[in-house]
Amino acid sequence: MFGRAHNIAVLLAAVVLLLAATALGFMLGSSSVSLPELAAWATGGEVTDAARAILANVRLPRVLAALLAGAALAASGAIIQAALDNPLASPNVVGVNSGAGLFVLLAAALVPGVLWLAPLAAFAGALVTALIIFGLSLGGGLSRLTVVLAGIAITTVFGAGMNTILIVDPDAYIGSANFLVGGLSGVLMADLGWPALYIAAGLVAAAVGAARLNILALGDETAHGLGLNVRAARMALLAVAAVLAGAAVSFAGLLGFVGLVVPHAVRFFVGHDNRWVLPVSAVVGAAFVVGCDLLARVMFAPYELPVGILMAFIGGPFFIYLILKNKGGGLD
């Protein structure tokens, strides 16, 4: 168990990492902006028209989208892993992301052009999937790995549904190829208003529910003995995770493995107290996605790799490692 002073130091280090990643995200790309220009723009000083146009119209929505998506998906993953006591779970692994994506495409096909509908549809799809996974986790004494395999099957079915929509109505979602792999290149500030509100509310709810996650970690019988309605608490926490993941999917697409990799890395540094795991995961997740998006932009310049592909290269091997390490094990 790590002490409070240690965890505060880790949180501060994560914030410094986030600030550095954010600054680099604004500065680097196909057209670079210097640190003095970035500082002048941020403080309302004099900058060239070219630098102002790049920072305000290109870098700002993209970096903000990466920050929001990273924080939301990392916190969502931490909640799902703790609520299900399953180290292999994350929004993309158990199908929450795919459920959100399917409902986003359905909304785009049936009611095109309504910006505020996308995050609501994403939440609905994520919640439906969370309910399915919750039901599976309760029934039949299924192993953790079996629940994950069921989530992968759900992801496959929902993926088929998304492809069907795009074949029947190719114009349902502009930039659908980027959406299906997860990418931030086409995000506009107009896309972020409603999702940002949902993510902010979800992060607050996650912080409030962190103590209940700690009680759930003691085991269902102990938690019930302490007066916690176990099923209601677990479902409420999974609903919060669905809000976070769904809001991120609504503008960032099917970004994978943020909610798997980041919470495990954070627990290595701060332990298993979710009052620390959740906020540190949100900060590290934001920095992680900003950093990955930056690498995806500059690694193969002038070509750009969708950030979801880069994350798959990172997350896939890590997922295999977890399967080999945690055969029926706990979150350690």
CSV table of C-alpha atoms in Angstrom, one decimal:
chain,number,residue,atom,x,y,z
A,1,MET,CA,0.0,0.0,0.0
A,2,PHE,CA,1.4,3.3,-1.1
A,3,GLY,CA,1.2,6.3,1.2
A,4,ARG,CA,-0.6,9.6,0.6
A,5,ALA,CA,2.6,11.6,0.0
A,6,HIS,CA,3.8,9.0,-2.6
A,7,ASN,CA,0.5,9.1,-4.5
A,8,ILE,CA,0.4,12.9,-4.5
A,9,ALA,CA,3.9,12.9,-6.0
A,10,VAL,CA,2.7,10.4,-8.7
A,11,LEU,CA,-0.3,12.6,-9.5
A,12,LEU,CA,1.9,15.7,-9.8
A,13,ALA,CA,4.3,13.9,-12.0
A,14,ALA,CA,1.3,12.8,-14.2
A,15,VAL,CA,0.1,16.4,-14.4
A,16,VAL,CA,3.6,17.5,-15.5
A,17,LEU,CA,3.6,14.7,-18.1
A,18,LEU,CA,0.2,15.8,-19.3
A,19,LEU,CA,1.3,19.5,-19.7
A,20,ALA,CA,4.4,18.5,-21.6
A,21,ALA,CA,2.4,16.2,-23.9
A,22,THR,CA,-0.2,18.9,-24.5
A,23,ALA,CA,2.5,21.5,-25.3
A,24,LEU,CA,4.1,19.2,-27.8
A,25,GLY,CA,0.7,18.3,-29.3
A,26,PHE,CA,0.2,22.0,-30.0
A,27,MET,CA,3.7,22.6,-31.4
A,28,LEU,CA,4.5,19.6,-33.6
A,29,GLY,CA,2.9,18.4,-36.8
A,30,SER,CA,3.1,19.0,-40.5
A,31,SER,CA,3.6,22.7,-39.7
A,32,SER,CA,5.5,23.3,-36.5
A,33,VAL,CA,4.8,26.1,-34.1
A,34,SER,CA,7.5,27.4,-31.7
A,35,LEU,CA,7.1,27.4,-27.9
A,36,PRO,CA,7.2,31.3,-27.8
A,37,GLU,CA,4.5,31.4,-30.4
A,38,LEU,CA,2.4,28.9,-28.5
A,39,ALA,CA,2.9,30.9,-25.2
A,40,ALA,CA,2.0,34.2,-27.0
A,41,TRP,CA,-1.2,32.6,-28.5
A,42,ALA,CA,-2.3,31.1,-25.2
A,43,THR,CA,-1.8,34.4,-23.4
A,44,GLY,CA,-3.5,36.6,-26.1
A,45,GLY,CA,-0.2,38.0,-27.4
A,46,GLU,CA,1.0,38.8,-30.9
A,47,VAL,CA,1.4,35.8,-33.2
A,48,THR,CA,1.5,35.5,-37.0
A,49,ASP,CA,-1.8,34.8,-38.8
A,50,ALA,CA,-0.5,31.4,-40.0
A,51,ALA,CA,0.4,30.3,-36.4
A,52,ARG,CA,-2.9,31.5,-35.1
A,53,ALA,CA,-4.8,29.7,-37.8
A,54,ILE,CA,-2.9,26.4,-37.1
A,55,LEU,CA,-3.3,26.6,-33.4
A,56,ALA,CA,-6.9,27.7,-33.3
A,57,ASN,CA,-8.4,25.7,-36.2
A,58,VAL,CA,-6.3,22.6,-36.3
A,59,ARG,CA,-4.4,21.9,-33.1
A,60,LEU,CA,-6.9,23.1,-30.5
A,61,PRO,CA,-9.8,20.8,-31.4
A,62,ARG,CA,-7.4,17.9,-32.0
A,63,VAL,CA,-5.5,18.2,-28.7
A,64,LEU,CA,-8.7,18.9,-26.8
A,65,ALA,CA,-10.3,15.8,-28.3
A,66,ALA,CA,-7.3,13.7,-27.4
A,67,LEU,CA,-7.4,15.0,-23.8
A,68,LEU,CA,-11.1,14.3,-23.4
A,69,ALA,CA,-11.0,10.9,-25.0
A,70,GLY,CA,-8.0,9.8,-23.1
A,71,ALA,CA,-9.3,10.8,-19.7
A,72,ALA,CA,-12.7,9.3,-20.4
A,73,LEU,CA,-11.6,6.0,-21.7
A,74,ALA,CA,-8.9,5.5,-19.1
A,75,ALA,CA,-11.3,6.3,-16.2
A,76,SER,CA,-14.0,4.1,-17.9
A,77,GLY,CA,-11.5,1.2,-18.1
A,78,ALA,CA,-10.5,1.6,-14.4
A,79,ILE,CA,-14.2,1.5,-13.4
A,80,ILE,CA,-15.0,-1.6,-15.5
A,81,GLN,CA,-12.0,-3.5,-14.3
A,82,ALA,CA,-12.8,-2.8,-10.6
A,83,ALA,CA,-16.5,-3.2,-10.9
A,84,LEU,CA,-16.2,-6.6,-12.6
A,85,ASP,CA,-13.0,-7.5,-10.7
A,86,ASN,CA,-11.6,-8.4,-14.1
A,87,PRO,CA,-8.1,-7.4,-15.1
A,88,LEU,CA,-8.8,-8.2,-18.8
A,89,ALA,CA,-11.8,-5.9,-19.1
A,90,SER,CA,-11.8,-2.5,-20.8
A,91,PRO,CA,-14.4,-0.6,-22.9
A,92,ASN,CA,-13.1,-2.0,-26.2
A,93,VAL,CA,-12.5,-5.5,-25.0
A,94,VAL,CA,-16.0,-6.2,-23.5
A,95,GLY,CA,-17.8,-4.4,-26.4
A,96,VAL,CA,-18.8,-1.1,-24.8
A,97,ASN,CA,-17.0,0.9,-27.5
A,98,SER,CA,-18.6,-1.1,-30.3
A,99,GLY,CA,-22.0,-0.8,-28.8
A,100,ALA,CA,-21.5,3.0,-28.6
A,101,GLY,CA,-20.2,3.0,-32.2
A,102,LEU,CA,-23.2,1.1,-33.6
A,103,PHE,CA,-25.7,3.4,-32.0
A,104,VAL,CA,-23.8,6.5,-33.2
A,105,LEU,CA,-23.9,5.2,-36.8
A,106,LEU,CA,-27.6,4.3,-36.4
A,107,ALA,CA,-28.3,7.8,-35.2
A,108,ALA,CA,-26.3,9.3,-38.1
A,109,ALA,CA,-28.2,7.2,-40.6
A,110,LEU,CA,-31.7,7.8,-39.2
A,111,VAL,CA,-31.4,11.4,-37.9
A,112,PRO,CA,-28.5,13.0,-39.8
A,113,GLY,CA,-26.9,16.4,-38.8
A,114,VAL,CA,-28.0,16.5,-35.1
A,115,LEU,CA,-24.8,17.0,-33.2
A,116,TRP,CA,-26.2,16.6,-29.7
A,117,LEU,CA,-27.7,13.2,-30.6
A,118,ALA,CA,-24.4,11.5,-31.2
A,119,PRO,CA,-23.2,11.4,-27.5
A,120,LEU,CA,-26.7,10.4,-26.3
A,121,ALA,CA,-26.8,7.5,-28.9
A,122,ALA,CA,-23.3,6.5,-27.9
A,123,PHE,CA,-24.3,6.4,-24.2
A,124,ALA,CA,-27.3,4.3,-25.1
A,125,GLY,CA,-25.3,1.8,-27.0
A,126,ALA,CA,-22.6,1.6,-24.4
A,127,LEU,CA,-25.2,1.2,-21.6
A,128,VAL,CA,-26.9,-1.7,-23.5
A,129,THR,CA,-23.6,-3.5,-23.8
A,130,ALA,CA,-22.7,-2.8,-20.2
A,131,LEU,CA,-26.0,-4.4,-19.2
A,132,ILE,CA,-25.3,-7.5,-21.3
A,133,ILE,CA,-21.8,-7.8,-19.7
A,134,PHE,CA,-23.2,-7.2,-16.3
A,135,GLY,CA,-25.8,-10.0,-16.8
A,136,LEU,CA,-23.1,-12.4,-18.0
A,137,SER,CA,-20.9,-11.6,-15.1
A,138,LEU,CA,-23.7,-12.5,-12.7
A,139,GLY,CA,-24.8,-15.7,-14.3
A,140,GLY,CA,-23.6,-19.2,-14.5
A,141,GLY,CA,-20.4,-18.8,-12.6
A,142,LEU,CA,-18.6,-17.7,-15.8
A,143,SER,CA,-14.9,-17.2,-15.5
A,144,ARG,CA,-13.3,-13.8,-16.1
A,145,LEU,CA,-11.9,-15.0,-19.4
A,146,THR,CA,-15.3,-16.3,-20.5
A,147,VAL,CA,-16.8,-12.9,-19.9
A,148,VAL,CA,-14.1,-11.3,-22.0
A,149,LEU,CA,-14.6,-13.8,-24.8
A,150,ALA,CA,-18.3,-13.0,-24.7
A,151,GLY,CA,-17.4,-9.3,-25.0
A,152,ILE,CA,-15.2,-10.1,-28.0
A,153,ALA,CA,-18.2,-11.9,-29.6
A,154,ILE,CA,-20.4,-8.9,-28.9
A,155,THR,CA,-17.8,-6.6,-30.5
A,156,THR,CA,-17.8,-8.8,-33.6
A,157,VAL,CA,-21.6,-8.7,-33.9
A,158,PHE,CA,-21.8,-5.0,-33.4
A,159,GLY,CA,-18.9,-4.5,-35.8
A,160,ALA,CA,-20.9,-6.4,-38.5
A,161,GLY,CA,-23.8,-4.1,-37.7
A,162,MET,CA,-21.7,-1.0,-38.2
A,163,ASN,CA,-20.3,-2.3,-41.5
A,164,THR,CA,-23.9,-3.1,-42.7
A,165,ILE,CA,-25.0,0.4,-42.0
A,166,LEU,CA,-22.1,1.9,-43.9
A,167,ILE,CA,-22.7,-0.5,-46.9
A,168,VAL,CA,-26.4,0.3,-47.1
A,169,ASP,CA,-25.9,4.1,-46.4
A,170,PRO,CA,-22.3,5.0,-47.3
A,171,ASP,CA,-23.0,8.7,-46.5
A,172,ALA,CA,-24.4,8.0,-43.0
A,173,TYR,CA,-21.1,9.1,-41.4
A,174,ILE,CA,-18.5,11.3,-43.1
A,175,GLY,CA,-15.1,10.0,-42.2
A,176,SER,CA,-16.4,6.5,-41.2
A,177,ALA,CA,-13.1,4.8,-42.0
A,178,ASN,CA,-11.4,7.0,-39.4
A,179,PHE,CA,-14.2,6.4,-37.0
A,180,LEU,CA,-14.0,2.6,-37.2
A,181,VAL,CA,-10.3,2.4,-36.3
A,182,GLY,CA,-10.3,5.5,-34.0
A,183,GLY,CA,-8.9,8.8,-35.1
A,184,LEU,CA,-8.9,12.5,-34.3
A,185,SER,CA,-7.9,14.1,-37.6
A,186,GLY,CA,-11.4,15.3,-38.5
A,187,VAL,CA,-12.6,16.5,-35.1
A,188,LEU,CA,-14.0,20.0,-35.0
A,189,MET,CA,-14.7,22.2,-31.9
A,190,ALA,CA,-18.5,21.8,-32.7
A,191,ASP,CA,-18.1,18.1,-32.2
A,192,LEU,CA,-16.8,18.4,-28.6
A,193,GLY,CA,-19.4,20.6,-26.8
A,194,TRP,CA,-21.9,17.9,-25.7
A,195,PRO,CA,-19.4,15.1,-25.2
A,196,ALA,CA,-17.3,17.4,-23.0
A,197,LEU,CA,-20.3,17.9,-20.7
A,198,TYR,CA,-20.9,14.2,-20.5
A,199,ILE,CA,-17.3,13.4,-19.8
A,200,ALA,CA,-17.0,16.1,-17.1
A,201,ALA,CA,-20.2,14.8,-15.4
A,202,GLY,CA,-18.9,11.2,-15.7
A,203,LEU,CA,-15.5,12.0,-14.2
A,204,VAL,CA,-17.2,13.7,-11.2
A,205,ALA,CA,-19.5,10.7,-10.8
A,206,ALA,CA,-16.5,8.4,-11.0
A,207,ALA,CA,-14.8,10.3,-8.2
A,208,VAL,CA,-17.9,10.1,-6.1
A,209,GLY,CA,-18.2,6.4,-6.7
A,210,ALA,CA,-14.5,5.5,-6.1
A,211,ALA,CA,-15.2,4.6,-2.4
A,212,ARG,CA,-17.9,2.2,-3.5
A,213,LEU,CA,-15.5,0.5,-5.9
A,214,ASN,CA,-13.1,0.0,-3.0
A,215,ILE,CA,-15.9,-1.6,-1.0
A,216,LEU,CA,-16.8,-3.9,-4.0
A,217,ALA,CA,-13.1,-4.9,-4.1
A,218,LEU,CA,-13.6,-6.6,-0.6
A,219,GLY,CA,-15.9,-9.1,-2.1
A,220,ASP,CA,-19.7,-9.2,-2.6
A,221,GLU,CA,-20.5,-10.8,0.8
A,222,THR,CA,-18.3,-8.3,2.7
A,223,ALA,CA,-19.6,-5.4,0.7
A,224,HIS,CA,-23.2,-6.5,1.4
A,225,GLY,CA,-22.3,-6.9,5.1
A,226,LEU,CA,-21.1,-3.3,5.1
A,227,GLY,CA,-24.5,-2.1,3.9
A,228,LEU,CA,-23.8,-1.7,0.2
A,229,ASN,CA,-26.4,-2.8,-2.3
A,230,VAL,CA,-23.9,-4.7,-4.5
A,231,ARG,CA,-25.9,-5.1,-7.7
A,232,ALA,CA,-27.2,-1.5,-7.7
A,233,ALA,CA,-23.7,-0.1,-7.0
A,234,ARG,CA,-22.1,-2.2,-9.7
A,235,MET,CA,-24.7,-1.3,-12.2
A,236,ALA,CA,-24.5,2.4,-11.4
A,237,LEU,CA,-20.8,2.4,-11.7
A,238,LEU,CA,-21.0,0.5,-15.1
A,239,ALA,CA,-23.5,3.2,-16.2
A,240,VAL,CA,-20.9,5.9,-15.4
A,241,ALA,CA,-18.3,3.9,-17.4
A,242,ALA,CA,-20.8,3.8,-20.3
A,243,VAL,CA,-21.3,7.5,-20.2
A,244,LEU,CA,-17.5,8.1,-20.3
A,245,ALA,CA,-16.8,5.5,-23.1
A,246,GLY,CA,-19.8,6.5,-25.1
A,247,ALA,CA,-19.0,10.2,-25.0
A,248,ALA,CA,-15.5,9.5,-26.2
A,249,VAL,CA,-16.6,7.2,-29.0
A,250,SER,CA,-19.0,9.8,-30.3
A,251,PHE,CA,-16.2,12.0,-31.6
A,252,ALA,CA,-13.0,9.9,-31.4
A,253,GLY,CA,-14.3,6.7,-32.9
A,254,LEU,CA,-13.4,3.2,-31.7
A,255,LEU,CA,-10.2,4.0,-29.9
A,256,GLY,CA,-8.9,0.8,-28.3
A,257,PHE,CA,-6.8,-0.3,-25.4
A,258,VAL,CA,-6.6,3.1,-23.5
A,259,GLY,CA,-8.9,1.7,-20.8
A,260,LEU,CA,-6.9,-1.5,-20.6
A,261,VAL,CA,-3.3,-0.3,-20.6
A,262,VAL,CA,-3.5,2.9,-18.5
A,263,PRO,CA,-5.3,1.6,-15.4
A,264,HIS,CA,-2.8,-1.3,-15.1
A,265,ALA,CA,0.1,1.1,-15.4
A,266,VAL,CA,-1.4,3.5,-12.8
A,267,ARG,CA,-2.0,0.7,-10.3
A,268,PHE,CA,1.7,-0.2,-10.5
A,269,PHE,CA,2.5,3.3,-9.2
A,270,VAL,CA,-0.4,4.1,-6.8
A,271,GLY,CA,-1.8,0.7,-5.7
A,272,HIS,CA,-5.4,-0.3,-5.8
A,273,ASP,CA,-7.2,2.5,-3.9
A,274,ASN,CA,-9.6,3.7,-6.5
A,275,ARG,CA,-9.7,7.1,-4.9
A,276,TRP,CA,-6.3,7.5,-6.5
A,277,VAL,CA,-6.5,5.1,-9.4
A,278,LEU,CA,-9.4,7.0,-11.1
A,279,PRO,CA,-8.0,10.6,-11.1
A,280,VAL,CA,-4.5,9.5,-11.9
A,281,SER,CA,-5.8,7.2,-14.7
A,282,ALA,CA,-7.8,10.2,-16.2
A,283,VAL,CA,-4.6,12.4,-16.2
A,284,VAL,CA,-2.3,9.6,-17.6
A,285,GLY,CA,-4.9,8.6,-20.1
A,286,ALA,CA,-5.2,12.1,-21.4
A,287,ALA,CA,-1.4,12.4,-21.7
A,288,PHE,CA,-1.3,8.9,-23.3
A,289,VAL,CA,-3.7,9.7,-26.1
A,290,VAL,CA,-2.2,13.1,-26.8
A,291,GLY,CA,1.2,11.5,-27.0
A,292,CYS,CA,0.0,8.6,-29.2
A,293,ASP,CA,-1.8,11.1,-31.5
A,294,LEU,CA,1.4,13.2,-31.8
A,295,LEU,CA,3.4,10.1,-32.7
A,296,ALA,CA,0.8,9.0,-35.3
A,297,ARG,CA,1.1,12.5,-36.9
A,298,VAL,CA,4.9,12.7,-37.1
A,299,MET,CA,6.2,9.1,-37.4
A,300,PHE,CA,5.4,8.7,-41.1
A,301,ALA,CA,5.2,12.4,-42.1
A,302,PRO,CA,3.9,13.7,-44.5
A,303,TYR,CA,1.6,10.7,-44.1
A,304,GLU,CA,-0.6,10.3,-41.0
A,305,LEU,CA,-1.5,7.1,-39.2
A,306,PRO,CA,-4.9,7.0,-37.4
A,307,VAL,CA,-4.1,7.0,-33.7
A,308,GLY,CA,-6.3,3.9,-33.2
A,309,ILE,CA,-3.9,1.8,-35.3
A,310,LEU,CA,-0.9,2.9,-33.2
A,311,MET,CA,-2.8,2.0,-30.0
A,312,ALA,CA,-3.7,-1.4,-31.4
A,313,PHE,CA,0.0,-2.1,-31.9
A,314,ILE,CA,0.6,-1.1,-28.2
A,315,GLY,CA,-2.5,-2.7,-26.7
A,316,GLY,CA,-2.6,-6.0,-28.5
A,317,PRO,CA,0.6,-7.4,-27.1
A,318,PHE,CA,-0.3,-6.0,-23.7
A,319,PHE,CA,-3.6,-7.8,-23.8
A,320,ILE,CA,-1.9,-11.1,-24.6
A,321,TYR,CA,0.5,-10.5,-21.7
A,322,LEU,CA,-2.5,-10.0,-19.3
A,323,ILE,CA,-4.2,-13.1,-20.5
A,324,LEU,CA,-1.1,-15.2,-19.8
A,325,LYS,CA,-0.5,-13.5,-16.5
A,326,ASN,CA,-4.0,-13.3,-15.0
A,327,LYS,CA,-5.6,-16.7,-15.6
A,328,GLY,CA,-8.5,-16.2,-13.2
A,329,GLY,CA,-6.5,-13.8,-11.1
A,330,GLY,CA,-7.3,-10.5,-9.6
A,331,LEU,CA,-6.4,-7.0,-10.5
A,332,ASP,CA,-2.8,-7.4,-9.2
